[in-house]
Coordinates of C-alpha atoms and ligand atoms in Angstrom, one line a residue:
M1 CA 0.2 0.0 -0.1
K2 CA 1.1 3.4 -1.1
S3 CA 1.6 5.7 2.0
V4 CA -0.7 8.5 2.3
D5 CA 3.0 11.4 2.5
A6 CA 3.5 9.4 -1.0
H7 CA 0.1 10.1 -2.3
L8 CA 0.1 13.7 -1.7
A9 CA 3.6 14.1 -2.7
G10 CA 2.5 12.7 -6.6
I11 CA -0.1 15.0 -6.4
L12 CA 1.4 18.2 -5.9
A13 CA 4.1 17.6 -8.1
T14 CA 1.1 16.7 -10.6
V15 CA -0.9 20.0 -10.3
R16 CA 0.4 23.1 -11.5
T17 CA -0.2 26.5 -9.9
L18 CA -3.1 28.8 -13.0
A19 CA -1.5 31.3 -14.7
P20 CA -1.8 34.8 -14.0
L21 CA -5.7 36.1 -14.9
E22 CA -6.5 40.3 -15.3
V23 CA -10.0 40.6 -13.5
E24 CA -12.1 43.4 -12.8
L25 CA -11.8 44.4 -8.8
E26 CA -15.3 43.0 -7.9
R27 CA -14.1 39.4 -9.3
S28 CA -11.5 39.4 -7.3
L29 CA -12.4 38.6 -4.1
G30 CA -10.9 34.8 -2.8
T31 CA -7.8 35.1 -5.5
T32 CA -4.7 35.2 -5.0
L33 CA -2.3 38.6 -5.7
A34 CA -0.3 38.1 -8.7
E35 CA 1.3 41.3 -9.2
E36 CA 2.9 44.4 -6.1
I37 CA 0.2 46.4 -5.3
V38 CA 1.5 50.3 -5.9
A39 CA -0.1 53.3 -4.6
P40 CA 0.4 56.1 -6.9
V41 CA -0.2 59.2 -5.0
P42 CA 0.1 59.5 -1.0
L43 CA -2.9 58.7 1.2
P44 CA -4.7 60.7 2.1
P45 CA -3.7 62.8 -0.7
F46 CA -4.3 65.8 0.7
D47 CA -3.8 67.3 4.6
N48 CA -7.6 66.6 5.5
S49 CA -10.1 67.1 9.0
A50 CA -10.1 64.0 10.9
M51 CA -13.3 65.6 12.7
D52 CA -16.6 67.9 12.6
G53 CA -15.3 71.1 13.6
Y54 CA -13.4 74.0 13.0
A55 CA -9.8 75.0 11.3
V56 CA -8.0 78.0 12.9
Q57 CA -4.5 78.9 13.7
A58 CA -3.6 77.3 16.7
A59 CA -1.7 80.5 18.8
D60 CA -5.1 82.0 18.0
V61 CA -7.0 79.2 20.6
A62 CA -4.2 79.1 23.1
A63 CA -5.9 81.4 25.4
V64 CA -9.7 80.4 26.2
P65 CA -12.1 81.1 26.0
V66 CA -11.9 83.3 22.9
T67 CA -14.5 84.7 19.6
L68 CA -13.3 83.8 16.1
P69 CA -15.5 84.9 12.8
V70 CA -16.1 82.3 10.5
I71 CA -15.4 83.1 7.4
D72 CA -15.6 79.9 5.6
D73 CA -17.4 76.4 5.9
I74 CA -16.0 73.1 4.1
A75 CA -17.6 69.9 3.2
A76 CA -15.6 67.1 2.0
G77 CA -15.2 67.4 -1.7
D78 CA -14.8 70.9 -1.3
D79 CA -11.5 72.2 -3.9
G80 CA -10.7 76.6 -4.2
L81 CA -10.4 77.6 -0.6
R82 CA -9.2 80.2 0.5
A83 CA -6.6 80.5 2.8
I84 CA -7.5 81.5 6.6
G85 CA -5.0 84.8 8.7
P86 CA -5.1 85.0 11.7
G87 CA -7.8 85.5 13.6
H88 CA -10.0 83.1 10.9
A89 CA -11.8 80.0 11.7
V90 CA -13.3 78.1 9.0
R91 CA -16.2 75.1 10.0
I92 CA -15.8 72.3 7.9
M93 CA -16.4 69.2 8.4
T94 CA -14.4 64.9 8.2
G95 CA -12.8 64.2 5.3
A96 CA -12.4 68.1 3.9
P97 CA -9.3 69.6 3.1
L98 CA -7.6 71.6 5.6
P99 CA -7.7 75.5 4.3
A100 CA -3.9 76.9 3.7
G101 CA -3.0 79.0 6.8
A102 CA -4.7 76.2 9.5
D103 CA -2.4 74.3 11.9
T104 CA -5.5 72.7 13.5
V105 CA -8.9 71.6 14.2
V106 CA -10.9 72.1 16.9
P107 CA -13.6 69.9 17.2
V108 CA -16.8 71.1 17.1
E109 CA -18.0 69.6 20.6
W110 CA -14.7 72.0 21.8
T111 CA -17.4 74.8 20.7
D112 CA -20.6 76.8 20.8
G113 CA -21.5 75.5 17.4
G114 CA -22.1 79.0 15.8
T115 CA -21.8 79.5 12.1
A116 CA -21.2 83.5 12.2
S117 CA -19.2 84.0 14.5
V118 CA -17.7 80.9 17.0
T119 CA -16.8 80.4 20.4
I120 CA -14.3 78.9 22.0
S121 CA -13.8 76.9 25.3
R122 CA -11.2 74.7 25.0
S123 CA -7.5 75.1 23.3
A124 CA -6.3 73.1 20.0
P125 CA -2.5 72.1 20.1
A126 CA -1.4 72.7 16.0
G127 CA -1.6 69.6 14.1
N128 CA -5.3 68.3 16.4
A129 CA -7.2 66.4 14.1
V130 CA -5.2 66.8 11.4
R131 CA -5.1 64.1 8.9
R132 CA -1.8 64.3 7.3
A133 CA -0.8 63.7 3.8
G134 CA 0.8 60.1 2.9
D135 CA 0.2 59.5 6.7
D136 CA -1.5 56.0 6.0
V137 CA 0.4 55.4 2.5
Q138 CA 3.4 57.1 0.9
A139 CA 3.7 57.4 -2.7
G140 CA 5.1 54.4 -4.6
Q141 CA 4.4 52.5 -1.6
V142 CA 3.8 48.7 -2.0
V143 CA 0.9 48.2 0.0
L144 CA 0.2 44.2 -0.8
P145 CA 2.7 41.8 -1.8
S146 CA 2.4 39.6 -4.7
G147 CA 1.2 36.0 -3.4
T148 CA -1.6 38.2 -0.5
Q149 CA -4.6 36.4 -0.8
I150 CA -7.6 39.0 -1.1
G151 CA -10.1 39.5 1.5
A152 CA -13.0 42.5 2.1
A153 CA -9.8 44.4 3.7
Q154 CA -7.1 43.8 0.9
L155 CA -9.2 44.7 -1.8
G156 CA -10.6 47.9 0.2
I157 CA -7.2 48.8 -0.5
I158 CA -6.2 47.5 -3.5
A159 CA -9.3 50.5 -4.4
G160 CA -8.2 52.9 -2.1
V161 CA -5.1 53.0 -4.6
G162 CA -7.3 53.4 -7.5
R163 CA -6.9 50.0 -9.5
R164 CA -10.1 48.7 -11.0
R165 CA -8.6 45.6 -12.6
V166 CA -6.3 43.7 -10.8
W167 CA -3.8 40.4 -11.9
V168 CA -5.1 37.2 -9.8
R169 CA -4.5 33.7 -9.9
P170 CA -7.9 32.9 -10.5
K171 CA -10.3 30.5 -8.1
P172 CA -9.3 27.2 -9.8
R173 CA -12.9 26.2 -11.1
V174 CA -13.8 22.5 -9.7
V175 CA -16.1 20.6 -11.3
V176 CA -17.7 17.7 -8.4
L177 CA -19.1 14.5 -10.6
S178 CA -21.2 11.7 -8.1
T179 CA -21.5 8.5 -9.4
G180 CA -23.7 5.2 -8.4
A181 CA -27.2 4.0 -9.1
E182 CA -28.6 3.9 -6.7
L183 CA -28.6 7.6 -5.8
V184 CA -31.4 10.0 -6.3
E185 CA -31.3 14.0 -5.6
P186 CA -32.5 15.6 -2.4
G187 CA -35.6 17.3 -2.5
T188 CA -37.1 13.8 -4.6
P189 CA -38.5 10.6 -2.9
L190 CA -36.4 7.4 -1.7
G191 CA -37.0 4.6 -3.9
P192 CA -36.5 1.4 -2.8
G193 CA -32.3 0.6 -2.5
Q194 CA -31.8 4.4 -2.7
I195 CA -30.5 7.2 -1.0
W196 CA -29.9 10.9 -1.3
D197 CA -26.8 12.2 -3.1
S198 CA -24.4 13.8 -0.6
N199 CA -21.2 13.6 -1.5
S200 CA -21.5 16.1 -5.1
Y201 CA -22.8 19.0 -2.1
T202 CA -20.0 17.9 0.4
L203 CA -17.7 17.9 -2.0
T204 CA -18.8 21.1 -3.8
A205 CA -19.4 23.4 -0.8
A206 CA -15.8 22.2 0.6
V207 CA -13.9 23.4 -2.7
R208 CA -15.5 26.6 -2.1
E209 CA -14.5 27.0 1.8
A210 CA -11.5 25.6 0.0
G211 CA -11.3 28.8 -1.9
G212 CA -12.1 26.9 -4.9
D213 CA -15.1 27.8 -7.2
G214 CA -17.3 24.6 -7.4
F215 CA -19.3 23.6 -9.7
R216 CA -21.8 20.6 -8.3
A217 CA -22.2 18.2 -11.9
G218 CA -25.1 15.9 -10.0
T219 CA -24.9 12.3 -10.8
V220 CA -23.9 9.8 -13.2
A221 CA -25.4 5.7 -12.6
D222 CA -22.7 3.2 -13.0
D223 CA -22.5 3.2 -16.5
P224 CA -18.6 3.6 -17.6
A225 CA -19.5 5.2 -20.6
V226 CA -22.2 7.4 -19.3
F227 CA -19.5 8.8 -17.4
L228 CA -17.2 9.3 -19.4
D229 CA -19.7 11.4 -21.9
Q230 CA -20.0 13.9 -18.2
L231 CA -16.8 14.2 -18.0
D232 CA -16.2 14.7 -21.1
A233 CA -19.0 17.6 -21.2
Q234 CA -17.8 19.1 -18.3
L235 CA -14.1 19.3 -19.1
V236 CA -14.0 22.8 -20.6
R237 CA -15.3 23.8 -17.9
A238 CA -12.9 22.4 -15.3
D239 CA -9.4 23.2 -13.6
V240 CA -10.0 20.0 -11.7
V241 CA -12.3 17.4 -11.8
I242 CA -13.7 15.4 -8.4
T243 CA -15.6 12.2 -8.8
S244 CA -16.6 10.3 -6.4
G245 CA -18.0 6.4 -5.6
G246 CA -16.9 3.9 -7.9
V247 CA -13.5 3.7 -7.2
S248 CA -13.6 -0.3 -4.9
M249 CA -13.2 -3.3 -5.7
G250 CA -16.0 -4.5 -6.6
A251 CA -18.5 -4.5 -9.7
Y252 CA -20.0 -1.7 -11.1
E253 CA -16.5 0.8 -10.4
P254 CA -17.6 3.0 -13.9
V255 CA -14.9 5.1 -12.7
K256 CA -12.1 2.9 -12.5
E257 CA -13.8 0.9 -15.2
A258 CA -13.5 4.7 -17.1
L259 CA -10.6 6.1 -16.7
S260 CA -7.9 2.8 -16.1
P261 CA -7.8 2.3 -19.7
L262 CA -6.8 6.0 -20.3
G263 CA -3.4 4.6 -18.2
T264 CA -3.2 8.6 -17.1
V265 CA -5.5 7.9 -14.1
T266 CA -3.9 5.5 -11.3
F267 CA -6.0 3.9 -9.0
E268 CA -4.0 2.9 -5.4
K269 CA -4.8 1.4 -2.0
V270 CA -3.7 4.2 0.0
A271 CA -2.7 3.1 4.0
M272 CA -5.2 4.7 5.6
Q273 CA -9.1 5.1 7.0
P274 CA -11.4 5.6 6.0
G275 CA -10.4 6.4 3.0
M276 CA -7.7 3.3 1.0
P277 CA -9.1 3.2 -2.2
Q278 CA -7.8 6.6 -4.4
G279 CA -7.8 7.3 -7.5
F280 CA -5.6 10.6 -9.5
G281 CA -3.9 11.8 -12.5
V282 CA -5.0 13.8 -15.3
V283 CA -7.4 14.0 -18.2
G284 CA -8.1 15.6 -21.6
E285 CA -6.0 17.2 -24.4
D286 CA -5.4 19.5 -21.2
Q287 CA -4.6 17.3 -18.9
V288 CA -6.9 18.5 -15.9
P289 CA -6.2 16.8 -12.8
I290 CA -8.8 14.7 -11.4
F291 CA -9.3 13.1 -8.2
A292 CA -11.8 9.8 -8.1
L293 CA -12.4 9.5 -4.2
P294 CA -13.9 6.2 -2.9
G295 CA -17.9 7.2 -2.7
N296 CA -18.6 6.8 1.3
P297 CA -19.0 10.0 2.8
V298 CA -16.9 10.0 5.7
S299 CA -14.2 9.3 3.4
S300 CA -14.1 11.5 0.2
Y301 CA -14.9 14.0 2.6
V302 CA -11.6 13.0 4.8
S303 CA -10.0 12.3 1.4
F304 CA -10.9 15.7 -0.1
M305 CA -8.9 17.6 2.9
L306 CA -5.9 15.4 2.8
F307 CA -5.3 15.5 -0.7
V308 CA -7.7 17.7 -3.0
R309 CA -6.9 20.9 -0.1
P310 CA -3.9 21.0 -0.6
A311 CA -3.6 20.7 -4.3
L312 CA -6.2 23.4 -4.8
R313 CA -3.9 26.1 -2.2
K314 CA -1.0 25.0 -5.0
M315 CA -3.1 26.1 -7.6
R316 CA -3.7 28.9 -5.8
G317 CA -0.6 30.1 -5.4
L318 CA -0.1 29.4 -2.0
P319 CA 2.3 27.6 0.1
S320 CA 0.8 24.3 0.5
G321 CA 1.6 20.7 1.8
P322 CA -0.3 18.3 4.0
P323 CA -3.0 19.9 6.2
E324 CA -2.1 21.3 9.6
T325 CA -2.5 19.8 12.8
S326 CA -2.2 20.8 16.7
T327 CA -2.0 18.8 19.6
A328 CA -4.8 17.5 21.4
Y329 CA -5.2 15.5 24.5
V330 CA -7.8 12.2 23.8
V331 CA -10.2 11.9 26.3
G332 CA -10.9 7.5 26.0
A333 CA -9.1 5.4 24.3
L334 CA -8.6 4.6 20.9
R335 CA -8.0 1.4 18.5
S336 CA -6.5 1.9 15.0
P337 CA -5.5 -1.0 12.0
E338 CA -2.0 -1.3 11.8
G339 CA -0.7 -0.3 8.8
K340 CA -2.6 2.6 7.8
R341 CA -3.0 6.2 9.0
S342 CA -6.2 6.3 11.1
F343 CA -8.4 9.7 10.9
L344 CA -10.6 9.4 13.4
R345 CA -13.7 12.3 14.0
G346 CA -13.6 14.2 17.3
V347 CA -14.9 16.7 19.0
L348 CA -12.1 19.6 20.1
N349 CA -12.9 21.2 23.3
D350 CA -11.3 24.9 24.7
D351 CA -9.5 22.6 27.6
G352 CA -7.3 21.0 24.6
T353 CA -8.5 17.7 25.3
V354 CA -10.3 16.0 22.3
T355 CA -13.5 13.5 22.2
P356 CA -13.7 10.9 19.5
V357 CA -17.3 10.9 18.4
H358 CA -19.5 7.4 18.7
R359 CA -19.7 6.7 15.6
Q360 CA -16.5 5.9 13.1
G361 CA -18.2 4.0 10.2
S362 CA -16.9 5.7 7.4
H363 CA -20.7 5.5 5.6
Q364 CA -21.9 7.6 9.2
L365 CA -22.5 11.2 7.8
A366 CA -24.5 12.4 11.0
A367 CA -21.4 11.3 13.3
L368 CA -19.1 13.5 10.9
A369 CA -21.1 16.6 10.9
A370 CA -21.1 16.9 14.6
A371 CA -17.1 16.5 14.6
N372 CA -14.9 19.8 15.1
C373 CA -11.8 18.0 13.5
L374 CA -9.9 14.6 12.8
I375 CA -7.4 12.8 15.1
V376 CA -4.6 11.4 13.4
V377 CA -3.5 8.2 14.6
P378 CA -0.3 6.8 12.7
E379 CA 0.5 3.7 10.7
T380 CA 3.0 2.1 13.3
V381 CA 0.0 2.4 16.4
T382 CA -3.0 0.5 17.4
E383 CA -3.6 1.1 20.5
V384 CA -4.2 5.2 22.2
P385 CA -4.6 5.2 26.1
S386 CA -6.6 7.8 27.1
G387 CA -5.1 10.8 28.1
T388 CA -2.9 10.4 25.1
P389 CA -1.3 13.5 23.5
V390 CA -3.1 13.3 19.3
Q391 CA -2.7 15.5 16.4
V392 CA -5.6 16.6 15.1
I393 CA -6.7 18.5 11.8
R394 CA -9.4 21.3 12.4
I395 CA -12.4 20.8 9.9
Ligands
AMP401 P1 -18.6 3.0 -4.2 O1 -17.1 4.1 -3.5 O2 -19.9 3.6 -4.7 O3 -18.6 1.7 -3.4 O4 -19.9 3.4 -2.7 C1 -19.0 3.5 -1.7 C2 -20.5 4.0 -0.6 O5 -20.6 4.9 -0.6 C3 -22.0 2.8 -1.0 O6 -22.9 2.8 0.2 C4 -22.8 4.2 -1.4 O7 -23.8 3.8 -1.6 C5 -22.1 5.7 -0.5 N1 -22.3 6.1 -1.6 C6 -21.6 6.5 -3.2 N2 -21.6 7.5 -3.0 C7 -22.4 9.0 -2.6 C8 -22.9 9.7 -2.5 N3 -22.5 10.7 -3.6 N4 -23.4 10.5 -1.6 C9 -24.3 8.9 -0.4 N5 -23.7 8.2 0.1 C10 -22.6 7.8 -1.5
MG402 MG1 -21.3 2.7 -6.6

């Protein structure tokens, strides 16, 4: 059997980082920046007021109370300002440019709020409530390095330096196809021997959680020819394909039967539980990576976390490797098969302990939904006594 690490290494050696693409800023959320973002001008671009109040010369308000004539009113966005001289005040709003001659802003709360003249009851030192040009960003400064993941604030600063379009590594487009003659769509009644397809929903959602663009292509019955047709139809819009089911040792294994003859997809036993049967390779002219995951719902999800998620990170231009683990102390004893790495479902508690869920079957999806981590038990370990430190992967 192949080790989990060797399987992941093979996958990461095969998948390629997606080529950069220039997109409208609105479409960049969740992508990875493929250029450096540089500010063309300082931010703020001009000295402006941080508060609603009065722009004055600090010397005029050194002794208070004092009453000054209000010679002008400046709102945010105003231009063509009059300079102020000694003994003058200008009413000014937050974000409005500071007029020449003024060196401080008295907040309206320190005054009587007058419009013809204003009585100021508290002194403001020079520079009070003034935002200087460039005190956020200098002209020519790199505000985001290449490789940054674009979230809301990152998207905001790209707009804030005036950019409309941006070069990014796009989100990988991932087509999810589940196979199984027993599958019916949720929302329709179950016939004898049928179950509702959950994997295509789980995996599409997992793709989105992992920063990909998931397309659920629905289900295919257990016919290799129909499966190949469907795959062919979907390949045009896929950077990656994920299938579930049809890869084990039984009869009616459409994915294995259809893809094995191509010679570009390998089906192997990986030393792990759940999720032993794994297929991986490339398909089509464009050599699109394909993950043929086992059909049991917990197996396909665990396989996604271990193999697909790191691959998607690489495609997105992010550092990738095995899932991050942390240490927790297991509550209750665990067993694990010799020679296989186990990924048991558990609930990580606030006190640093982890409680395994009761149902650990690879079909027991409700137990997975109740878990928040996978407990990793190494290949060489078969018994884990209560209280032992273990590695966990958050899910
Ligand atoms: P297979 O890998 O096709 O042999 O499927 C293994 C088990 O997983 C069987 O019990 C299937 O009914 C179940 N299974 C396969 N595909 C799905 C799916 N999309 N949703 C829920 N269960 C599935
Ligand atoms: Mg099947």
